[in-house]
Amino acid sequence: MTDPLYPCFARADVAFERGEGAWLFGTDGKRYLDCATGIAVTGLGHSHPRLVDVLKRQAERLWHVSNAVRIPEQEQLAEKLCTATFADRVFFSNSGAEAVETAIKTARRYHHVNGRPERWRLITFEGAFHGRTLATVAAGGQPKYLEGFGAPVEGFDQVSFGDLDALEAAIGPETAGVLIEPVQGESGVRSLPEGALAHIRALCDRHGLLLVLDEVQTGVGRAGHLFAYQASDIAPDILASAKGLGNGFPVAACLATEAAAAGMTPGTHGSTFGGNPLAMVVASEVLDIMLEPGFLDSVRGTGEHLRARLEAFVAEHPELFEDARGEGLLLGLKCRRPVRDVLQTLRVKGVLGVAAGNDVLRLLPPLTLSIPEADELVERLRLAAIALSNPADIAA
Ligand SMILES: *Cc1c(COP(=O)(O)O)cnc(C)c1O
């Protein structure tokens, strides 16, 4: 029989039967340090006892009702998100792409109901990744994700990442806002220059535009703050969150100010599954854990420790690596070897990572990674580096 799955993933030949904290247990009997976390999803590690417990209890009570009725679990989570951020309003959905779509629709409707319907275009950035729906691939603008799918959805104007002059020059009478990732994840863990977000906020204010952040990857603690923008002293008008929000239970949220969300009146948007009680109680518990005193401080501490160790490691292997980069525990190593070879060798040494762009090894450990586990990661990277320098040694 041929493979019954769509052939759109180039999968590694490895499977897992169990996870515990930072570790995954393979069907091959091996233990792997999980620095992929299902692509920045399982930030609190696998099988977190508190998350298992709330999910089990909710599963016995109520799974799903529609958004035609009140959902108290949804109101409670929205309340928590608003208290912890700039937001006044929240819309729940199931994936990052949906949250970004909601953000795009919210920005367009804002101008529509404010008497400026001609303002519907968003400025985006080269190298961006916003998801795989037709509108979000158009927003990302990467030719490899657009090819063969017909005319891209209209309404996105792209400038180079971090180029603030080009951004200002791209603002026109049809511009509704700016859509940006505080750190570009997929295209190579690329941070914005210092102060750039504040500069973009000021430009938006001057031109009456909305600032829309895609924090699907950077949010929920990943970059060392609940949301990455909180490292600066500015706030967006709209923000998309997903990935880590449910620690693996599919859930996403679009956050907005009261003013920005004003156009999303009854009937303008919807979702069948979005915000169902199962997803809500899990995401609520994720937030409770992350907002406990000291949790995010400890993520920043582990991030700084690991970043310093990675910089030293890169300096030891200039033939293999160019630099260490990233924020919090969204880290990357720029490789001088094909990143697929690096990932494969690292897997043999018991570490799972993810590629970012063509040449960056992305390391996304759980936010609960201990310092000894961080040191073990660097030890295993060393073993992989030795094997990469001596191909005969790879399987040892
Ligand atoms: C992963 C990601 C998305 C898309 O999320 P899905 O859940 O795969 O739809 C959007 N934006 C960013 C920045 C991402 O990292």
CSV table of C-alpha atoms and ligand atoms in Angstrom, one decimal:
chain,number,residue,atom,x,y,z
A,1,MET,CA,0.0,0.0,0.0
A,2,THR,CA,1.2,3.5,-0.7
A,3,ASP,CA,1.6,6.0,2.2
A,4,PRO,CA,-2.0,7.1,2.9
A,5,LEU,CA,-0.9,10.6,4.1
A,6,TYR,CA,-0.5,13.7,2.1
A,7,PRO,CA,3.2,13.8,1.0
A,8,CYS,CA,3.6,17.5,2.1
A,9,PHE,CA,5.9,16.8,5.1
A,10,ALA,CA,9.5,15.5,4.9
A,11,ARG,CA,9.3,13.5,8.1
A,12,ALA,CA,12.2,12.2,10.1
A,13,ASP,CA,12.0,8.4,10.6
A,14,VAL,CA,11.4,8.5,14.3
A,15,ALA,CA,8.3,8.2,16.5
A,16,PHE,CA,7.5,8.6,20.1
A,17,GLU,CA,5.3,6.8,22.5
A,18,ARG,CA,5.6,8.9,25.7
A,19,GLY,CA,6.8,12.2,26.9
A,20,GLU,CA,7.8,13.5,30.3
A,21,GLY,CA,8.9,17.0,31.0
A,22,ALA,CA,11.8,17.9,28.6
A,23,TRP,CA,12.1,14.2,27.4
A,24,LEU,CA,10.5,12.1,24.7
A,25,PHE,CA,10.7,8.3,24.7
A,26,GLY,CA,11.1,6.9,21.2
A,27,THR,CA,9.6,3.7,19.8
A,28,ASP,CA,13.3,2.9,19.2
A,29,GLY,CA,13.8,2.6,23.0
A,30,LYS,CA,15.9,5.8,23.1
A,31,ARG,CA,15.4,8.9,25.2
A,32,TYR,CA,15.5,12.3,23.5
A,33,LEU,CA,15.9,15.8,24.9
A,34,ASP,CA,13.0,17.7,23.2
A,35,CYS,CA,14.3,21.0,21.9
A,36,ALA,CA,11.6,21.0,19.2
A,37,THR,CA,8.6,21.0,21.6
A,38,GLY,CA,6.3,20.3,18.7
A,39,ILE,CA,7.5,23.6,17.2
A,40,ALA,CA,7.3,25.9,20.3
A,41,VAL,CA,4.1,24.3,21.6
A,42,THR,CA,4.8,22.2,24.7
A,43,GLY,CA,6.4,25.0,26.6
A,44,LEU,CA,5.5,23.4,30.0
A,45,GLY,CA,6.9,20.1,28.9
A,46,HIS,CA,5.2,16.8,28.3
A,47,SER,CA,2.6,15.3,30.6
A,48,HIS,CA,2.5,18.3,33.0
A,49,PRO,CA,0.6,16.9,35.9
A,50,ARG,CA,-1.6,20.1,36.4
A,51,LEU,CA,-2.5,20.1,32.7
A,52,VAL,CA,-3.3,16.4,32.6
A,53,ASP,CA,-5.5,16.9,35.7
A,54,VAL,CA,-7.6,19.9,34.3
A,55,LEU,CA,-8.0,18.2,31.0
A,56,LYS,CA,-9.2,14.9,32.6
A,57,ARG,CA,-11.6,16.7,34.9
A,58,GLN,CA,-13.1,18.8,32.1
A,59,ALA,CA,-13.3,15.8,29.8
A,60,GLU,CA,-15.7,14.2,32.4
A,61,ARG,CA,-17.8,17.4,32.7
A,62,LEU,CA,-18.3,19.1,29.3
A,63,TRP,CA,-16.3,19.1,26.0
A,64,HIS,CA,-18.1,21.3,23.6
A,65,VAL,CA,-20.9,23.8,23.2
A,66,SER,CA,-21.2,26.4,20.4
A,67,ASN,CA,-20.5,30.1,20.5
A,68,ALA,CA,-24.3,30.7,20.3
A,69,VAL,CA,-24.3,30.4,24.1
A,70,ARG,CA,-22.2,31.8,26.9
A,71,ILE,CA,-19.1,29.8,27.7
A,72,PRO,CA,-17.9,30.8,31.2
A,73,GLU,CA,-14.5,29.1,30.8
A,74,GLN,CA,-14.0,31.3,27.7
A,75,GLU,CA,-14.9,34.5,29.7
A,76,GLN,CA,-12.5,33.5,32.4
A,77,LEU,CA,-9.6,32.9,30.1
A,78,ALA,CA,-10.3,36.1,28.2
A,79,GLU,CA,-10.3,38.0,31.5
A,80,LYS,CA,-6.9,36.5,32.4
A,81,LEU,CA,-5.4,37.4,29.0
A,82,CYS,CA,-6.7,41.0,29.2
A,83,THR,CA,-5.4,41.4,32.8
A,84,ALA,CA,-2.0,40.2,31.8
A,85,THR,CA,-1.7,42.2,28.5
A,86,PHE,CA,-2.7,45.4,26.6
A,87,ALA,CA,-5.9,43.8,25.4
A,88,ASP,CA,-9.6,44.5,26.2
A,89,ARG,CA,-11.1,41.9,23.8
A,90,VAL,CA,-10.3,38.3,22.8
A,91,PHE,CA,-11.4,36.0,20.0
A,92,PHE,CA,-10.6,32.3,20.3
A,93,SER,CA,-9.8,29.9,17.5
A,94,ASN,CA,-7.7,26.8,17.0
A,95,SER,CA,-4.5,27.5,15.2
A,96,GLY,CA,-1.9,30.3,14.6
A,97,ALA,CA,-3.0,30.9,11.0
A,98,GLU,CA,-6.6,31.4,12.2
A,99,ALA,CA,-5.5,33.8,14.9
A,100,VAL,CA,-3.6,35.8,12.3
A,101,GLU,CA,-6.6,35.7,9.9
A,102,THR,CA,-8.7,37.1,12.7
A,103,ALA,CA,-6.1,39.8,13.3
A,104,ILE,CA,-6.1,40.8,9.6
A,105,LYS,CA,-9.9,40.9,9.5
A,106,THR,CA,-10.1,42.9,12.7
A,107,ALA,CA,-7.6,45.5,11.3
A,108,ARG,CA,-9.6,45.9,8.1
A,109,ARG,CA,-12.9,46.1,9.8
A,110,TYR,CA,-11.6,48.8,12.2
A,111,HIS,CA,-11.0,51.2,9.4
A,112,HIS,CA,-14.3,50.1,7.6
A,113,VAL,CA,-16.4,51.1,10.6
A,114,ASN,CA,-14.3,54.2,11.2
A,115,GLY,CA,-15.3,55.7,7.9
A,116,ARG,CA,-12.0,54.8,6.1
A,117,PRO,CA,-12.9,51.7,4.2
A,118,GLU,CA,-10.2,52.4,1.6
A,119,ARG,CA,-7.6,51.5,4.3
A,120,TRP,CA,-7.4,47.7,4.1
A,121,ARG,CA,-3.8,46.8,3.2
A,122,LEU,CA,-1.2,45.6,5.7
A,123,ILE,CA,2.5,46.1,5.4
A,124,THR,CA,4.4,42.9,6.1
A,125,PHE,CA,8.1,41.9,6.2
A,126,GLU,CA,10.3,39.7,4.0
A,127,GLY,CA,11.1,36.4,5.7
A,128,ALA,CA,7.8,36.6,7.6
A,129,PHE,CA,5.8,33.5,8.4
A,130,HIS,CA,2.1,33.9,9.3
A,131,GLY,CA,0.6,30.5,8.6
A,132,ARG,CA,-0.6,28.4,5.6
A,133,THR,CA,-4.1,29.6,4.8
A,134,LEU,CA,-4.5,31.5,1.6
A,135,ALA,CA,-4.5,34.9,3.3
A,136,THR,CA,-1.6,34.1,5.7
A,137,VAL,CA,0.7,32.7,2.9
A,138,ALA,CA,0.0,35.9,1.0
A,139,ALA,CA,0.8,38.0,4.1
A,140,GLY,CA,4.1,36.0,4.6
A,141,GLY,CA,4.9,36.5,0.9
A,142,GLN,CA,7.3,33.6,0.6
A,143,PRO,CA,7.3,32.4,-3.1
A,144,LYS,CA,7.9,28.8,-2.1
A,145,TYR,CA,4.6,28.8,-0.1
A,146,LEU,CA,2.6,30.7,-2.8
A,147,GLU,CA,3.6,28.8,-6.0
A,148,GLY,CA,0.9,26.9,-7.7
A,149,PHE,CA,-2.0,28.2,-5.5
A,150,GLY,CA,-3.3,30.8,-7.9
A,151,ALA,CA,-3.3,34.5,-7.5
A,152,PRO,CA,-2.2,35.4,-4.0
A,153,VAL,CA,-4.8,37.1,-1.7
A,154,GLU,CA,-4.5,40.8,-2.3
A,155,GLY,CA,-3.8,43.4,0.4
A,156,PHE,CA,-0.2,42.9,1.6
A,157,ASP,CA,2.8,45.1,0.8
A,158,GLN,CA,6.1,43.8,1.8
A,159,VAL,CA,9.3,45.5,2.9
A,160,SER,CA,12.6,44.1,4.1
A,161,PHE,CA,12.7,43.0,7.8
A,162,GLY,CA,13.7,45.8,10.1
A,163,ASP,CA,14.0,48.4,7.3
A,164,LEU,CA,12.2,51.3,8.9
A,165,ASP,CA,12.8,53.8,6.1
A,166,ALA,CA,11.3,51.3,3.6
A,167,LEU,CA,8.4,50.8,6.0
A,168,GLU,CA,7.6,54.5,6.1
A,169,ALA,CA,7.9,54.8,2.3
A,170,ALA,CA,5.4,51.9,1.9
A,171,ILE,CA,2.7,53.7,3.9
A,172,GLY,CA,0.0,54.9,1.5
A,173,PRO,CA,-3.7,56.0,1.6
A,174,GLU,CA,-4.8,52.3,1.6
A,175,THR,CA,-2.6,51.2,4.4
A,176,ALA,CA,-4.5,49.8,7.4
A,177,GLY,CA,-1.6,48.7,9.6
A,178,VAL,CA,1.6,46.9,10.0
A,179,LEU,CA,1.8,43.1,10.7
A,180,ILE,CA,5.1,41.9,12.2
A,181,GLU,CA,6.7,39.1,14.3
A,182,PRO,CA,8.8,40.6,17.1
A,183,VAL,CA,11.3,37.8,16.3
A,184,GLN,CA,11.0,36.0,13.0
A,185,GLY,CA,10.9,32.3,13.9
A,186,GLU,CA,10.6,30.2,10.8
A,187,SER,CA,13.0,32.2,8.6
A,188,GLY,CA,16.0,31.9,10.9
A,189,VAL,CA,15.3,33.3,14.4
A,190,ARG,CA,15.8,36.9,13.4
A,191,SER,CA,15.4,39.7,16.0
A,192,LEU,CA,14.4,43.2,15.2
A,193,PRO,CA,17.0,45.9,15.8
A,194,GLU,CA,16.9,47.5,19.3
A,195,GLY,CA,14.2,50.1,19.5
A,196,ALA,CA,12.6,49.1,16.2
A,197,LEU,CA,9.2,48.1,17.7
A,198,ALA,CA,8.9,51.5,19.4
A,199,HIS,CA,9.8,53.2,16.1
A,200,ILE,CA,7.1,51.2,14.3
A,201,ARG,CA,4.5,52.0,17.0
A,202,ALA,CA,5.3,55.7,16.6
A,203,LEU,CA,4.9,55.5,12.8
A,204,CYS,CA,1.6,53.7,13.2
A,205,ASP,CA,0.4,56.5,15.6
A,206,ARG,CA,1.5,59.2,13.2
A,207,HIS,CA,-0.3,57.7,10.3
A,208,GLY,CA,-3.4,56.4,12.1
A,209,LEU,CA,-2.4,52.7,11.5
A,210,LEU,CA,-2.9,49.7,13.6
A,211,LEU,CA,0.1,47.7,14.9
A,212,VAL,CA,-0.6,44.0,14.6
A,213,LEU,CA,1.8,41.6,16.2
A,214,ASP,CA,2.1,38.0,15.2
A,215,GLU,CA,3.2,36.4,18.5
A,216,VAL,CA,2.2,32.9,17.6
A,217,GLN,CA,5.7,31.7,18.2
A,218,THR,CA,7.3,34.4,20.4
A,219,GLY,CA,4.4,34.5,22.9
A,220,VAL,CA,3.3,32.5,25.9
A,221,GLY,CA,6.7,32.8,27.6
A,222,ARG,CA,8.9,31.6,24.6
A,223,ALA,CA,10.9,34.9,24.3
A,224,GLY,CA,11.2,35.3,28.1
A,225,HIS,CA,8.0,37.4,28.7
A,226,LEU,CA,4.4,36.4,28.5
A,227,PHE,CA,4.4,38.2,25.1
A,228,ALA,CA,7.6,39.5,23.5
A,229,TYR,CA,6.3,43.0,23.1
A,230,GLN,CA,6.3,43.3,27.0
A,231,ALA,CA,10.1,43.5,26.8
A,232,SER,CA,9.6,47.0,25.3
A,233,ASP,CA,7.5,49.8,26.6
A,234,ILE,CA,5.0,49.8,23.7
A,235,ALA,CA,1.9,47.8,23.1
A,236,PRO,CA,0.2,46.7,19.9
A,237,ASP,CA,-3.5,47.2,18.9
A,238,ILE,CA,-4.0,43.6,17.9
A,239,LEU,CA,-2.0,40.4,18.7
A,240,ALA,CA,-2.2,36.8,17.5
A,241,SER,CA,-1.3,34.0,19.9
A,242,ALA,CA,-1.3,30.2,19.5
A,243,LYS,CA,1.4,27.6,19.6
A,244,GLY,CA,2.3,27.4,23.4
A,245,LEU,CA,-1.1,28.6,24.5
A,246,GLY,CA,-2.6,25.1,25.0
A,247,ASN,CA,0.7,23.2,25.5
A,248,GLY,CA,-0.4,20.9,22.7
A,249,PHE,CA,-4.2,21.2,23.1
A,250,PRO,CA,-5.1,23.2,19.9
A,251,VAL,CA,-6.1,26.7,20.9
A,252,ALA,CA,-5.4,30.2,19.6
A,253,ALA,CA,-6.4,33.7,20.5
A,254,CYS,CA,-6.6,37.1,18.8
A,255,LEU,CA,-6.2,39.9,21.3
A,256,ALA,CA,-7.3,43.5,20.6
A,257,THR,CA,-7.9,46.8,22.3
A,258,GLU,CA,-11.6,47.9,22.7
A,259,ALA,CA,-11.1,50.4,19.8
A,260,ALA,CA,-9.4,47.9,17.4
A,261,ALA,CA,-12.1,45.2,18.0
A,262,ALA,CA,-15.0,47.7,17.6
A,263,GLY,CA,-15.7,46.6,14.0
A,264,MET,CA,-16.1,42.9,14.8
A,265,THR,CA,-19.9,43.1,15.4
A,266,PRO,CA,-22.3,40.1,15.5
A,267,GLY,CA,-22.1,38.0,12.4
A,268,THR,CA,-18.8,39.4,11.1
A,269,HIS,CA,-16.7,36.5,12.3
A,270,GLY,CA,-17.1,33.0,13.9
A,271,SER,CA,-15.7,29.6,14.7
A,272,THR,CA,-17.3,26.3,15.5
A,273,PHE,CA,-14.6,24.9,17.7
A,274,GLY,CA,-12.9,28.1,18.8
A,275,GLY,CA,-13.0,28.6,22.6
A,276,ASN,CA,-14.6,25.3,23.5
A,277,PRO,CA,-14.5,24.4,27.2
A,278,LEU,CA,-11.8,21.7,26.8
A,279,ALA,CA,-9.4,24.1,25.2
A,280,MET,CA,-10.2,26.9,27.6
A,281,VAL,CA,-9.5,25.1,30.8
A,282,VAL,CA,-6.1,23.8,29.5
A,283,ALA,CA,-5.0,27.3,28.3
A,284,SER,CA,-6.2,28.8,31.5
A,285,GLU,CA,-4.1,26.5,33.5
A,286,VAL,CA,-1.1,27.2,31.2
A,287,LEU,CA,-1.5,30.9,31.9
A,288,ASP,CA,-1.9,30.3,35.7
A,289,ILE,CA,1.4,28.4,35.8
A,290,MET,CA,3.3,30.9,33.7
A,291,LEU,CA,2.0,33.9,35.7
A,292,GLU,CA,3.1,32.4,39.0
A,293,PRO,CA,5.7,34.7,40.6
A,294,GLY,CA,9.2,33.8,39.4
A,295,PHE,CA,8.2,31.6,36.4
A,296,LEU,CA,9.0,34.1,33.6
A,297,ASP,CA,12.1,35.3,35.5
A,298,SER,CA,13.3,31.7,35.5
A,299,VAL,CA,12.7,31.4,31.7
A,300,ARG,CA,14.9,34.5,31.2
A,301,GLY,CA,17.5,33.1,33.5
A,302,THR,CA,17.6,29.7,31.8
A,303,GLY,CA,17.6,31.5,28.4
A,304,GLU,CA,20.6,33.7,29.4
A,305,HIS,CA,22.5,30.7,30.8
A,306,LEU,CA,21.9,28.6,27.6
A,307,ARG,CA,22.6,31.5,25.3
A,308,ALA,CA,26.0,32.1,27.0
A,309,ARG,CA,26.9,28.4,26.8
A,310,LEU,CA,25.8,28.3,23.1
A,311,GLU,CA,28.0,31.3,22.3
A,312,ALA,CA,31.0,29.5,23.9
A,313,PHE,CA,30.1,26.3,22.0
A,314,VAL,CA,29.9,28.2,18.7
A,315,ALA,CA,33.3,29.8,19.4
A,316,GLU,CA,34.8,26.3,19.8
A,317,HIS,CA,33.4,25.2,16.4
A,318,PRO,CA,33.8,28.1,13.9
A,319,GLU,CA,34.0,25.5,11.1
A,320,LEU,CA,30.5,24.4,11.9
A,321,PHE,CA,28.6,27.4,13.3
A,322,GLU,CA,28.5,31.1,12.6
A,323,ASP,CA,26.6,32.6,15.5
A,324,ALA,CA,24.1,32.0,18.4
A,325,ARG,CA,21.0,34.1,18.3
A,326,GLY,CA,17.5,34.5,19.7
A,327,GLU,CA,15.6,35.7,22.8
A,328,GLY,CA,14.6,33.8,25.9
A,329,LEU,CA,14.3,30.2,24.9
A,330,LEU,CA,13.6,30.9,21.2
A,331,LEU,CA,17.3,30.2,20.2
A,332,GLY,CA,19.1,29.5,17.0
A,333,LEU,CA,22.6,28.5,15.8
A,334,LYS,CA,23.5,29.6,12.3
A,335,CYS,CA,25.1,26.6,10.6
A,336,ARG,CA,27.9,26.4,8.0
A,337,ARG,CA,26.7,22.9,7.2
A,338,PRO,CA,23.3,22.0,5.7
A,339,VAL,CA,21.0,22.3,8.7
A,340,ARG,CA,19.4,18.9,7.8
A,341,ASP,CA,22.7,17.1,8.4
A,342,VAL,CA,23.2,19.0,11.7
A,343,LEU,CA,19.6,18.0,12.9
A,344,GLN,CA,20.1,14.4,11.9
A,345,THR,CA,23.5,14.1,13.7
A,346,LEU,CA,22.0,15.8,16.8
A,347,ARG,CA,19.1,13.3,16.7
A,348,VAL,CA,21.6,10.4,16.8
A,349,LYS,CA,23.0,12.1,19.9
A,350,GLY,CA,19.5,12.2,21.5
A,351,VAL,CA,18.4,15.8,20.9
A,352,LEU,CA,15.5,17.0,18.8
A,353,GLY,CA,15.7,20.5,17.2
A,354,VAL,CA,14.0,22.2,14.3
A,355,ALA,CA,15.3,23.9,11.2
A,356,ALA,CA,14.6,27.6,10.6
A,357,GLY,CA,15.2,28.8,7.1
A,358,ASN,CA,18.0,27.1,5.2
A,359,ASP,CA,20.8,27.4,7.6
A,360,VAL,CA,19.6,27.9,11.2
A,361,LEU,CA,19.3,25.2,13.8
A,362,ARG,CA,16.4,26.3,16.0
A,363,LEU,CA,16.4,25.2,19.7
A,364,LEU,CA,13.0,25.5,21.4
A,365,PRO,CA,13.4,23.6,24.7
A,366,PRO,CA,10.5,23.6,27.2
A,367,LEU,CA,10.4,26.7,29.3
A,368,THR,CA,10.7,24.5,32.3
A,369,LEU,CA,14.2,23.2,31.2
A,370,SER,CA,16.5,22.9,34.2
A,371,ILE,CA,20.0,24.3,34.3
A,372,PRO,CA,21.5,20.7,34.3
A,373,GLU,CA,19.3,19.9,31.3
A,374,ALA,CA,20.5,23.0,29.5
A,375,ASP,CA,24.1,21.9,30.2
A,376,GLU,CA,23.3,18.4,29.0
A,377,LEU,CA,21.9,19.9,25.8
A,378,VAL,CA,25.3,21.7,25.2
A,379,GLU,CA,27.1,18.4,26.0
A,380,ARG,CA,25.1,16.6,23.4
A,381,LEU,CA,25.7,19.4,20.9
A,382,ARG,CA,29.4,18.9,21.5
A,383,LEU,CA,29.1,15.2,20.7
A,384,ALA,CA,27.2,16.1,17.6
A,385,ALA,CA,29.9,18.6,16.6
A,386,ILE,CA,32.6,16.0,17.0
A,387,ALA,CA,30.6,13.5,14.9
A,388,LEU,CA,30.0,16.2,12.2
A,389,SER,CA,33.7,16.9,12.1
A,390,ASN,CA,34.5,13.1,11.9
A,391,PRO,CA,31.8,11.5,9.7
A,392,ALA,CA,33.0,8.0,10.7
A,393,ASP,CA,32.0,8.8,14.2
A,394,ILE,CA,28.3,9.7,13.7
A,395,ALA,CA,26.7,6.5,15.0
A,396,ALA,CA,29.0,6.1,18.0
B,1,LIG,C1,3.5,28.7,13.5
B,1,LIG,C2,3.2,30.1,13.2
B,1,LIG,C3,2.0,30.5,12.6
B,1,LIG,C4,1.0,29.5,12.1
B,1,LIG,O1,0.5,28.7,13.1
B,1,LIG,P1,-0.4,27.4,12.8
B,1,LIG,O2,-0.9,26.9,14.1
B,1,LIG,O3,0.6,26.4,12.2
B,1,LIG,O4,-1.5,27.8,11.9
B,1,LIG,C5,1.8,31.8,12.3
B,1,LIG,N1,2.7,32.7,12.7
B,1,LIG,C6,3.9,32.4,13.3
B,1,LIG,C7,4.8,33.5,13.7
B,1,LIG,C8,4.2,31.1,13.5
B,1,LIG,O5,5.4,30.7,14.1
